[in-house]
Amino acid sequence: MRLRPVRPAGWGWDGLLLAALVALTVTLATGHLLGVDRAVADWAADHRPTAARWTAMLLNLLGQGTPLTLLAAGLGVLVAIRLRSVRPVLPPVAGFVLTYLTVGPLKVWTARPAPSASVKEPFLPPDQTLPLFQHDLPVRFAQSYPSGHVANAIVWYGVLALLLAPLLRTVGRTVPPRLVTVVRVLPPLIVLCTTTYLGWHWLTDSVAGLLLGLLLDRLLHRAPWDSLPLPRALRRWDRPVISAS
C-alpha cells in the first residue's frame, strides 16, 4: 500500500502542526495569550448588532458536527451504491473515528470554559473563564478548547471534497479543482470567524481547532483508501474508486 500524496508534501508539516498545537496549549496553560483572548472577545461583544449576530449564527451552522457527519456518511453510501464499491464509505467512517478520539477527549482534558460562561450558567467571573484545566467545573461548562466546530468543519469538508470526484464521475462529470478548494477552505474559514465573533469560543480555541483539524485532514487524505485490505466477503464491492478519480 502506498500513501496518497498531500500538499504541502512531507511529514514535517504534520509535525509542525502538532508542535504548534502543543506549544499553544502550553502557552495558554502558563497564563500567556489570555489577554489577547479577552481583548478579541470584548471587541466582538461590543460590535455584535442583532443583524450581524443572526447572520453569524446562520453561517456557523456550516460547522455543526452531527449534520456534517450524516451528510458525509450519506454521500459515501450514495457513491458506494452507484459505483458498487464499499471504499467510498471508508473516509467518513475514519473521519468519525478520528474526531471522536481527539476533539472530545481534548476538550475534557483541557477543561476550559467558553467566553459566554460569564453571562450565562455557570456565571463565572470574567477572569475565571479564561484559564485551562478547570476540572472543578462540571464537564458541560468546560469544553471550549479546542473548537470542535472548526476542527469538524476542516475534517468533514475535506471528506466531502474527497468524495466529490467519484460522485461526479457517476454522472460523467469531472470536479473542477477550484471547486475542491472552495469546499475545503471557505466553510472552515467562515466557521472559525463566526464561532469567535459570537463568543462561543476564544480566539485561541479556534486556532487550536484549526491546527488539529488540518492535522487530521492530512492524515485522512494520506490514507490509501483504494488499497486498504478488506474482508473477503466484500470482494465484490472492492473496486478502487477514490484514487482513480
PDB file of C-alpha atoms in Angstrom:
ATOM      1  CA  MET A   1       0.000   0.000   0.000  1.00  0.00           C
ATOM      2  CA  ARG A   2       1.282   3.450  -0.920  1.00  0.00           C
ATOM      3  CA  LEU A   3       0.152   6.559   0.901  1.00  0.00           C
ATOM      4  CA  ARG A   4      -1.687   9.176  -1.120  1.00  0.00           C
ATOM      5  CA  PRO A   5       0.157  12.460  -1.705  1.00  0.00           C
ATOM      6  CA  VAL A   6      -0.841  15.553   0.254  1.00  0.00           C
ATOM      7  CA  ARG A   7       0.081  19.185  -0.183  1.00  0.00           C
ATOM      8  CA  PRO A   8       2.343  20.511   1.185  1.00  0.00           C
ATOM      9  CA  ALA A   9       4.184  17.200   0.981  1.00  0.00           C
ATOM     10  CA  GLY A  10       6.221  15.703   3.798  1.00  0.00           C
ATOM     11  CA  TRP A  11       5.588  14.579   7.351  1.00  0.00           C
ATOM     12  CA  GLY A  12       7.421  17.646   8.585  1.00  0.00           C
ATOM     13  CA  TRP A  13       4.262  19.696   8.089  1.00  0.00           C
ATOM     14  CA  ASP A  14       2.293  17.255  10.229  1.00  0.00           C
ATOM     15  CA  GLY A  15       4.944  17.528  12.929  1.00  0.00           C
ATOM     16  CA  LEU A  16       4.798  21.320  12.684  1.00  0.00           C
ATOM     17  CA  LEU A  17       1.016  21.327  13.152  1.00  0.00           C
ATOM     18  CA  LEU A  18       1.263  19.018  16.157  1.00  0.00           C
ATOM     19  CA  ALA A  19       4.105  21.044  17.673  1.00  0.00           C
ATOM     20  CA  ALA A  20       2.138  24.265  17.184  1.00  0.00           C
ATOM     21  CA  LEU A  21      -0.898  22.752  18.914  1.00  0.00           C
ATOM     22  CA  VAL A  22       1.217  21.564  21.849  1.00  0.00           C
ATOM     23  CA  ALA A  23       3.000  24.920  22.063  1.00  0.00           C
ATOM     24  CA  LEU A  24      -0.287  26.838  22.032  1.00  0.00           C
ATOM     25  CA  THR A  25      -1.709  24.614  24.772  1.00  0.00           C
ATOM     26  CA  VAL A  26       1.391  25.043  26.950  1.00  0.00           C
ATOM     27  CA  THR A  27       1.349  28.795  26.347  1.00  0.00           C
ATOM     28  CA  LEU A  28      -2.251  29.072  27.487  1.00  0.00           C
ATOM     29  CA  ALA A  29      -1.679  26.742  30.433  1.00  0.00           C
ATOM     30  CA  THR A  30       1.093  29.026  31.684  1.00  0.00           C
ATOM     31  CA  GLY A  31      -1.156  32.081  31.533  1.00  0.00           C
ATOM     32  CA  HIS A  32       0.011  33.657  28.289  1.00  0.00           C
ATOM     33  CA  LEU A  33      -2.181  34.938  25.434  1.00  0.00           C
ATOM     34  CA  LEU A  34      -5.155  35.189  27.792  1.00  0.00           C
ATOM     35  CA  GLY A  35      -5.149  38.952  27.361  1.00  0.00           C
ATOM     36  CA  VAL A  36      -5.382  38.539  23.595  1.00  0.00           C
ATOM     37  CA  ASP A  37      -8.347  36.193  24.000  1.00  0.00           C
ATOM     38  CA  ARG A  38     -10.074  38.660  26.313  1.00  0.00           C
ATOM     39  CA  ALA A  39      -9.450  41.613  24.007  1.00  0.00           C
ATOM     40  CA  VAL A  40     -10.854  39.794  20.969  1.00  0.00           C
ATOM     41  CA  ALA A  41     -13.895  38.557  22.904  1.00  0.00           C
ATOM     42  CA  ASP A  42     -14.606  42.026  24.315  1.00  0.00           C
ATOM     43  CA  TRP A  43     -14.274  43.637  20.877  1.00  0.00           C
ATOM     44  CA  ALA A  44     -16.663  41.100  19.382  1.00  0.00           C
ATOM     45  CA  ALA A  45     -19.187  41.660  22.183  1.00  0.00           C
ATOM     46  CA  ASP A  46     -19.071  45.430  21.570  1.00  0.00           C
ATOM     47  CA  HIS A  47     -19.525  45.033  17.798  1.00  0.00           C
ATOM     48  CA  ARG A  48     -22.326  42.499  17.589  1.00  0.00           C
ATOM     49  CA  PRO A  49     -25.561  44.142  16.453  1.00  0.00           C
ATOM     50  CA  THR A  50     -28.619  41.930  16.157  1.00  0.00           C
ATOM     51  CA  ALA A  51     -28.468  41.548  12.373  1.00  0.00           C
ATOM     52  CA  ALA A  52     -24.770  40.626  12.428  1.00  0.00           C
ATOM     53  CA  ARG A  53     -25.315  38.175  15.288  1.00  0.00           C
ATOM     54  CA  TRP A  54     -28.113  36.333  13.494  1.00  0.00           C
ATOM     55  CA  THR A  55     -26.121  36.252  10.268  1.00  0.00           C
ATOM     56  CA  ALA A  56     -23.130  34.806  12.094  1.00  0.00           C
ATOM     57  CA  MET A  57     -25.323  32.216  13.814  1.00  0.00           C
ATOM     58  CA  LEU A  58     -26.729  31.052  10.487  1.00  0.00           C
ATOM     59  CA  LEU A  59     -23.287  30.857   8.890  1.00  0.00           C
ATOM     60  CA  ASN A  60     -21.947  28.992  11.900  1.00  0.00           C
ATOM     61  CA  LEU A  61     -24.320  26.135  11.132  1.00  0.00           C
ATOM     62  CA  LEU A  62     -21.775  25.182   8.458  1.00  0.00           C
ATOM     63  CA  GLY A  63     -19.689  23.699  11.277  1.00  0.00           C
ATOM     64  CA  GLN A  64     -22.304  21.554  13.013  1.00  0.00           C
ATOM     65  CA  GLY A  65     -20.615  18.192  13.523  1.00  0.00           C
ATOM     66  CA  THR A  66     -23.633  15.872  13.517  1.00  0.00           C
ATOM     67  CA  PRO A  67     -25.220  17.155  10.274  1.00  0.00           C
ATOM     68  CA  LEU A  68     -21.811  17.137   8.566  1.00  0.00           C
ATOM     69  CA  THR A  69     -21.175  13.582   9.735  1.00  0.00           C
ATOM     70  CA  LEU A  70     -24.544  12.425   8.410  1.00  0.00           C
ATOM     71  CA  LEU A  71     -24.039  14.296   5.135  1.00  0.00           C
ATOM     72  CA  ALA A  72     -20.602  12.759   4.576  1.00  0.00           C
ATOM     73  CA  ALA A  73     -21.872   9.294   5.513  1.00  0.00           C
ATOM     74  CA  GLY A  74     -24.868   9.641   3.199  1.00  0.00           C
ATOM     75  CA  LEU A  75     -22.670  10.824   0.352  1.00  0.00           C
ATOM     76  CA  GLY A  76     -20.297   7.913   0.934  1.00  0.00           C
ATOM     77  CA  VAL A  77     -23.172   5.439   0.818  1.00  0.00           C
ATOM     78  CA  LEU A  78     -24.578   7.047  -2.337  1.00  0.00           C
ATOM     79  CA  VAL A  79     -21.249   6.842  -4.156  1.00  0.00           C
ATOM     80  CA  ALA A  80     -20.726   3.289  -2.878  1.00  0.00           C
ATOM     81  CA  ILE A  81     -24.056   2.164  -4.327  1.00  0.00           C
ATOM     82  CA  ARG A  82     -23.556   3.913  -7.643  1.00  0.00           C
ATOM     83  CA  LEU A  83     -20.028   2.582  -8.151  1.00  0.00           C
ATOM     84  CA  ARG A  84     -20.589  -0.772  -6.461  1.00  0.00           C
ATOM     85  CA  SER A  85     -17.673  -0.295  -4.111  1.00  0.00           C
ATOM     86  CA  VAL A  86     -17.578  -0.092  -0.337  1.00  0.00           C
ATOM     87  CA  ARG A  87     -14.488   2.105  -0.379  1.00  0.00           C
ATOM     88  CA  PRO A  88     -16.302   5.495  -0.533  1.00  0.00           C
ATOM     89  CA  VAL A  89     -17.733   4.688   2.908  1.00  0.00           C
ATOM     90  CA  LEU A  90     -14.285   4.352   4.463  1.00  0.00           C
ATOM     91  CA  PRO A  91     -13.316   8.074   4.644  1.00  0.00           C
ATOM     92  CA  PRO A  92     -16.497   9.107   6.536  1.00  0.00           C
ATOM     93  CA  VAL A  93     -16.032   6.234   8.982  1.00  0.00           C
ATOM     94  CA  ALA A  94     -12.396   7.179   9.538  1.00  0.00           C
ATOM     95  CA  GLY A  95     -13.323  10.853   9.909  1.00  0.00           C
ATOM     96  CA  PHE A  96     -15.842   9.997  12.612  1.00  0.00           C
ATOM     97  CA  VAL A  97     -13.345   7.814  14.487  1.00  0.00           C
ATOM     98  CA  LEU A  98     -10.560  10.403  14.324  1.00  0.00           C
ATOM     99  CA  THR A  99     -12.708  13.306  15.505  1.00  0.00           C
ATOM    100  CA  TYR A 100     -14.350  11.197  18.215  1.00  0.00           C
ATOM    101  CA  LEU A 101     -10.983  10.096  19.605  1.00  0.00           C
ATOM    102  CA  THR A 102      -9.344  13.528  19.524  1.00  0.00           C
ATOM    103  CA  VAL A 103     -11.680  16.528  19.742  1.00  0.00           C
ATOM    104  CA  GLY A 104     -13.865  15.341  22.629  1.00  0.00           C
ATOM    105  CA  PRO A 105     -11.073  13.959  24.820  1.00  0.00           C
ATOM    106  CA  LEU A 106      -9.003  17.123  24.329  1.00  0.00           C
ATOM    107  CA  LYS A 107     -11.952  19.259  25.363  1.00  0.00           C
ATOM    108  CA  VAL A 108     -12.462  17.246  28.549  1.00  0.00           C
ATOM    109  CA  TRP A 109      -8.734  17.167  29.347  1.00  0.00           C
ATOM    110  CA  THR A 110      -8.127  20.913  28.866  1.00  0.00           C
ATOM    111  CA  ALA A 111     -11.353  21.866  30.697  1.00  0.00           C
ATOM    112  CA  ARG A 112     -11.698  25.458  29.525  1.00  0.00           C
ATOM    113  CA  PRO A 113     -14.943  27.449  29.767  1.00  0.00           C
ATOM    114  CA  ALA A 114     -16.239  29.462  26.831  1.00  0.00           C
ATOM    115  CA  PRO A 115     -16.350  33.281  26.873  1.00  0.00           C
ATOM    116  CA  SER A 116     -20.125  33.095  27.352  1.00  0.00           C
ATOM    117  CA  ALA A 117     -19.678  31.273  30.679  1.00  0.00           C
ATOM    118  CA  SER A 118     -19.582  34.662  32.401  1.00  0.00           C
ATOM    119  CA  VAL A 119     -23.008  35.792  31.127  1.00  0.00           C
ATOM    120  CA  LYS A 120     -24.890  32.503  31.406  1.00  0.00           C
ATOM    121  CA  GLU A 121     -24.650  29.381  33.533  1.00  0.00           C
ATOM    122  CA  PRO A 122     -22.351  28.805  35.429  1.00  0.00           C
ATOM    123  CA  PHE A 123     -21.964  32.654  35.585  1.00  0.00           C
ATOM    124  CA  LEU A 124     -18.243  32.675  36.280  1.00  0.00           C
ATOM    125  CA  PRO A 125     -16.297  35.869  36.945  1.00  0.00           C
ATOM    126  CA  PRO A 126     -14.886  37.015  33.574  1.00  0.00           C
ATOM    127  CA  ASP A 127     -11.295  36.294  34.561  1.00  0.00           C
ATOM    128  CA  GLN A 128     -12.170  32.730  35.571  1.00  0.00           C
ATOM    129  CA  THR A 129     -13.470  31.910  32.097  1.00  0.00           C
ATOM    130  CA  LEU A 130     -10.011  32.182  30.541  1.00  0.00           C
ATOM    131  CA  PRO A 131      -7.706  29.535  32.106  1.00  0.00           C
ATOM    132  CA  LEU A 132      -7.404  25.908  31.055  1.00  0.00           C
ATOM    133  CA  PHE A 133      -7.643  22.833  33.297  1.00  0.00           C
ATOM    134  CA  GLN A 134     -10.616  23.933  35.405  1.00  0.00           C
ATOM    135  CA  HIS A 135     -11.557  20.393  36.363  1.00  0.00           C
ATOM    136  CA  ASP A 136     -13.538  21.584  39.369  1.00  0.00           C
ATOM    137  CA  LEU A 137     -16.263  22.734  36.952  1.00  0.00           C
ATOM    138  CA  PRO A 138     -18.887  20.318  35.593  1.00  0.00           C
ATOM    139  CA  VAL A 139     -17.730  18.940  32.256  1.00  0.00           C
ATOM    140  CA  ARG A 140     -20.572  20.574  30.310  1.00  0.00           C
ATOM    141  CA  PHE A 141     -19.302  24.032  31.340  1.00  0.00           C
ATOM    142  CA  ALA A 142     -15.655  23.490  30.392  1.00  0.00           C
ATOM    143  CA  GLN A 143     -15.358  22.123  26.864  1.00  0.00           C
ATOM    144  CA  SER A 144     -14.209  25.109  24.831  1.00  0.00           C
ATOM    145  CA  TYR A 145     -10.655  24.133  23.845  1.00  0.00           C
ATOM    146  CA  PRO A 146     -10.105  23.271  21.041  1.00  0.00           C
ATOM    147  CA  SER A 147     -13.031  24.455  18.952  1.00  0.00           C
ATOM    148  CA  GLY A 148     -14.891  21.380  17.745  1.00  0.00           C
ATOM    149  CA  HIS A 149     -16.780  23.473  15.199  1.00  0.00           C
ATOM    150  CA  VAL A 150     -13.563  24.483  13.455  1.00  0.00           C
ATOM    151  CA  ALA A 151     -11.895  21.067  13.634  1.00  0.00           C
ATOM    152  CA  ASN A 152     -15.056  19.309  12.436  1.00  0.00           C
ATOM    153  CA  ALA A 153     -15.503  21.742   9.563  1.00  0.00           C
ATOM    154  CA  ILE A 154     -11.979  21.096   8.287  1.00  0.00           C
ATOM    155  CA  VAL A 155     -12.280  17.324   8.593  1.00  0.00           C
ATOM    156  CA  TRP A 156     -15.770  16.919   7.174  1.00  0.00           C
ATOM    157  CA  TYR A 157     -15.481  19.341   4.281  1.00  0.00           C
ATOM    158  CA  GLY A 158     -12.212  17.613   3.457  1.00  0.00           C
ATOM    159  CA  VAL A 159     -14.062  14.281   3.345  1.00  0.00           C
ATOM    160  CA  LEU A 160     -16.818  15.793   1.194  1.00  0.00           C
ATOM    161  CA  ALA A 161     -14.218  17.180  -1.201  1.00  0.00           C
ATOM    162  CA  LEU A 162     -12.572  13.749  -1.348  1.00  0.00           C
ATOM    163  CA  LEU A 163     -15.873  12.180  -2.427  1.00  0.00           C
ATOM    164  CA  LEU A 164     -16.809  14.875  -4.938  1.00  0.00           C
ATOM    165  CA  ALA A 165     -14.739  13.422  -7.782  1.00  0.00           C
ATOM    166  CA  PRO A 166     -16.162   9.873  -7.633  1.00  0.00           C
ATOM    167  CA  LEU A 167     -19.659  11.317  -7.184  1.00  0.00           C
ATOM    168  CA  LEU A 168     -19.462  13.498 -10.288  1.00  0.00           C
ATOM    169  CA  ARG A 169     -17.844  10.639 -12.194  1.00  0.00           C
ATOM    170  CA  THR A 170     -21.085   8.666 -11.767  1.00  0.00           C
ATOM    171  CA  VAL A 171     -22.793  11.270 -13.961  1.00  0.00           C
ATOM    172  CA  GLY A 172     -19.930  11.616 -16.415  1.00  0.00           C
ATOM    173  CA  ARG A 173     -18.538  14.853 -14.985  1.00  0.00           C
ATOM    174  CA  THR A 174     -15.200  15.867 -13.529  1.00  0.00           C
ATOM    175  CA  VAL A 175     -14.697  18.058 -10.491  1.00  0.00           C
ATOM    176  CA  PRO A 176     -13.098  21.486 -11.086  1.00  0.00           C
ATOM    177  CA  PRO A 177     -10.023  21.958  -8.864  1.00  0.00           C
ATOM    178  CA  ARG A 178     -11.292  25.381  -7.815  1.00  0.00           C
ATOM    179  CA  LEU A 179     -14.498  23.824  -6.524  1.00  0.00           C
ATOM    180  CA  VAL A 180     -12.490  21.438  -4.345  1.00  0.00           C
ATOM    181  CA  THR A 181     -10.523  24.388  -2.962  1.00  0.00           C
ATOM    182  CA  VAL A 182     -13.703  26.343  -2.208  1.00  0.00           C
ATOM    183  CA  VAL A 183     -15.306  23.375  -0.445  1.00  0.00           C
ATOM    184  CA  ARG A 184     -12.233  22.720   1.663  1.00  0.00           C
ATOM    185  CA  VAL A 185     -11.335  26.322   2.564  1.00  0.00           C
ATOM    186  CA  LEU A 186     -14.386  28.584   2.633  1.00  0.00           C
ATOM    187  CA  PRO A 187     -16.702  26.800   5.141  1.00  0.00           C
ATOM    188  CA  PRO A 188     -13.959  26.200   7.780  1.00  0.00           C
ATOM    189  CA  LEU A 189     -12.831  29.824   7.455  1.00  0.00           C
ATOM    190  CA  ILE A 190     -16.408  31.061   7.919  1.00  0.00           C
ATOM    191  CA  VAL A 191     -16.868  28.802  10.939  1.00  0.00           C
ATOM    192  CA  LEU A 192     -13.601  29.970  12.523  1.00  0.00           C
ATOM    193  CA  CYS A 193     -14.589  33.627  12.186  1.00  0.00           C
ATOM    194  CA  THR A 194     -18.210  33.241  13.299  1.00  0.00           C
ATOM    195  CA  THR A 195     -17.578  30.985  16.287  1.00  0.00           C
ATOM    196  CA  THR A 196     -15.055  33.529  17.609  1.00  0.00           C
ATOM    197  CA  TYR A 197     -17.217  36.533  16.758  1.00  0.00           C
ATOM    198  CA  LEU A 198     -20.245  35.063  18.543  1.00  0.00           C
ATOM    199  CA  GLY A 199     -18.268  34.492  21.740  1.00  0.00           C
ATOM    200  CA  TRP A 200     -18.817  30.756  21.617  1.00  0.00           C
ATOM    201  CA  HIS A 201     -15.063  30.163  21.617  1.00  0.00           C
ATOM    202  CA  TRP A 202     -11.953  32.119  22.462  1.00  0.00           C
ATOM    203  CA  LEU A 203      -9.721  33.053  19.557  1.00  0.00           C
ATOM    204  CA  THR A 204      -7.091  30.544  20.679  1.00  0.00           C
ATOM    205  CA  ASP A 205      -9.782  27.833  20.860  1.00  0.00           C
ATOM    206  CA  SER A 206     -10.462  28.439  17.176  1.00  0.00           C
ATOM    207  CA  VAL A 207      -6.760  28.462  16.327  1.00  0.00           C
ATOM    208  CA  ALA A 208      -6.308  25.161  18.181  1.00  0.00           C
ATOM    209  CA  GLY A 209      -9.266  23.714  16.287  1.00  0.00           C
ATOM    210  CA  LEU A 210      -7.660  24.883  13.055  1.00  0.00           C
ATOM    211  CA  LEU A 211      -4.344  23.198  13.866  1.00  0.00           C
ATOM    212  CA  LEU A 212      -5.998  19.952  14.973  1.00  0.00           C
ATOM    213  CA  GLY A 213      -8.367  19.909  12.012  1.00  0.00           C
ATOM    214  CA  LEU A 214      -5.564  20.415   9.498  1.00  0.00           C
ATOM    215  CA  LEU A 215      -3.554  17.625  11.092  1.00  0.00           C
ATOM    216  CA  LEU A 216      -6.491  15.190  10.969  1.00  0.00           C
ATOM    217  CA  ASP A 217      -7.314  16.270   7.413  1.00  0.00           C
ATOM    218  CA  ARG A 218      -3.780  15.461   6.264  1.00  0.00           C
ATOM    219  CA  LEU A 219      -3.978  12.019   7.869  1.00  0.00           C
ATOM    220  CA  LEU A 220      -7.299  11.294   6.164  1.00  0.00           C
ATOM    221  CA  HIS A 221      -6.083  12.398   2.754  1.00  0.00           C
ATOM    222  CA  ARG A 222      -2.903  10.319   3.101  1.00  0.00           C
ATOM    223  CA  ALA A 223      -4.771   7.072   3.619  1.00  0.00           C
ATOM    224  CA  PRO A 224      -4.595   4.635   0.660  1.00  0.00           C
ATOM    225  CA  TRP A 225      -8.369   4.182   0.509  1.00  0.00           C
ATOM    226  CA  ASP A 226      -8.298   2.139  -2.683  1.00  0.00           C
ATOM    227  CA  SER A 227      -5.736  -0.383  -1.476  1.00  0.00           C
ATOM    228  CA  LEU A 228      -6.669  -0.932   2.155  1.00  0.00           C
ATOM    229  CA  PRO A 229      -7.269  -4.673   2.742  1.00  0.00           C
ATOM    230  CA  LEU A 230     -10.929  -5.569   3.130  1.00  0.00           C
ATOM    231  CA  PRO A 231     -12.670  -8.761   4.292  1.00  0.00           C
ATOM    232  CA  ARG A 232     -13.195 -11.421   1.643  1.00  0.00           C
ATOM    233  CA  ALA A 233     -16.958 -11.017   1.982  1.00  0.00           C
ATOM    234  CA  LEU A 234     -16.648  -7.528   0.470  1.00  0.00           C
ATOM    235  CA  ARG A 235     -14.597  -8.610  -2.533  1.00  0.00           C
ATOM    236  CA  ARG A 236     -17.486  -7.960  -4.924  1.00  0.00           C
ATOM    237  CA  TRP A 237     -17.625  -4.392  -3.623  1.00  0.00           C
ATOM    238  CA  ASP A 238     -13.879  -3.817  -3.640  1.00  0.00           C
ATOM    239  CA  ARG A 239     -13.413  -1.609  -6.702  1.00  0.00           C
ATOM    240  CA  PRO A 240     -10.879   1.244  -6.431  1.00  0.00           C
ATOM    241  CA  VAL A 241     -12.783   4.474  -6.935  1.00  0.00           C
ATOM    242  CA  ILE A 242     -11.147   7.276  -4.937  1.00  0.00           C
ATOM    243  CA  SER A 243      -7.566   7.432  -6.188  1.00  0.00           C
ATOM    244  CA  ALA A 244      -8.804   6.693  -9.679  1.00  0.00           C
ATOM    245  CA  SER A 245     -10.966   9.799  -9.658  1.00  0.00           C
TER     246      SER A 245
END
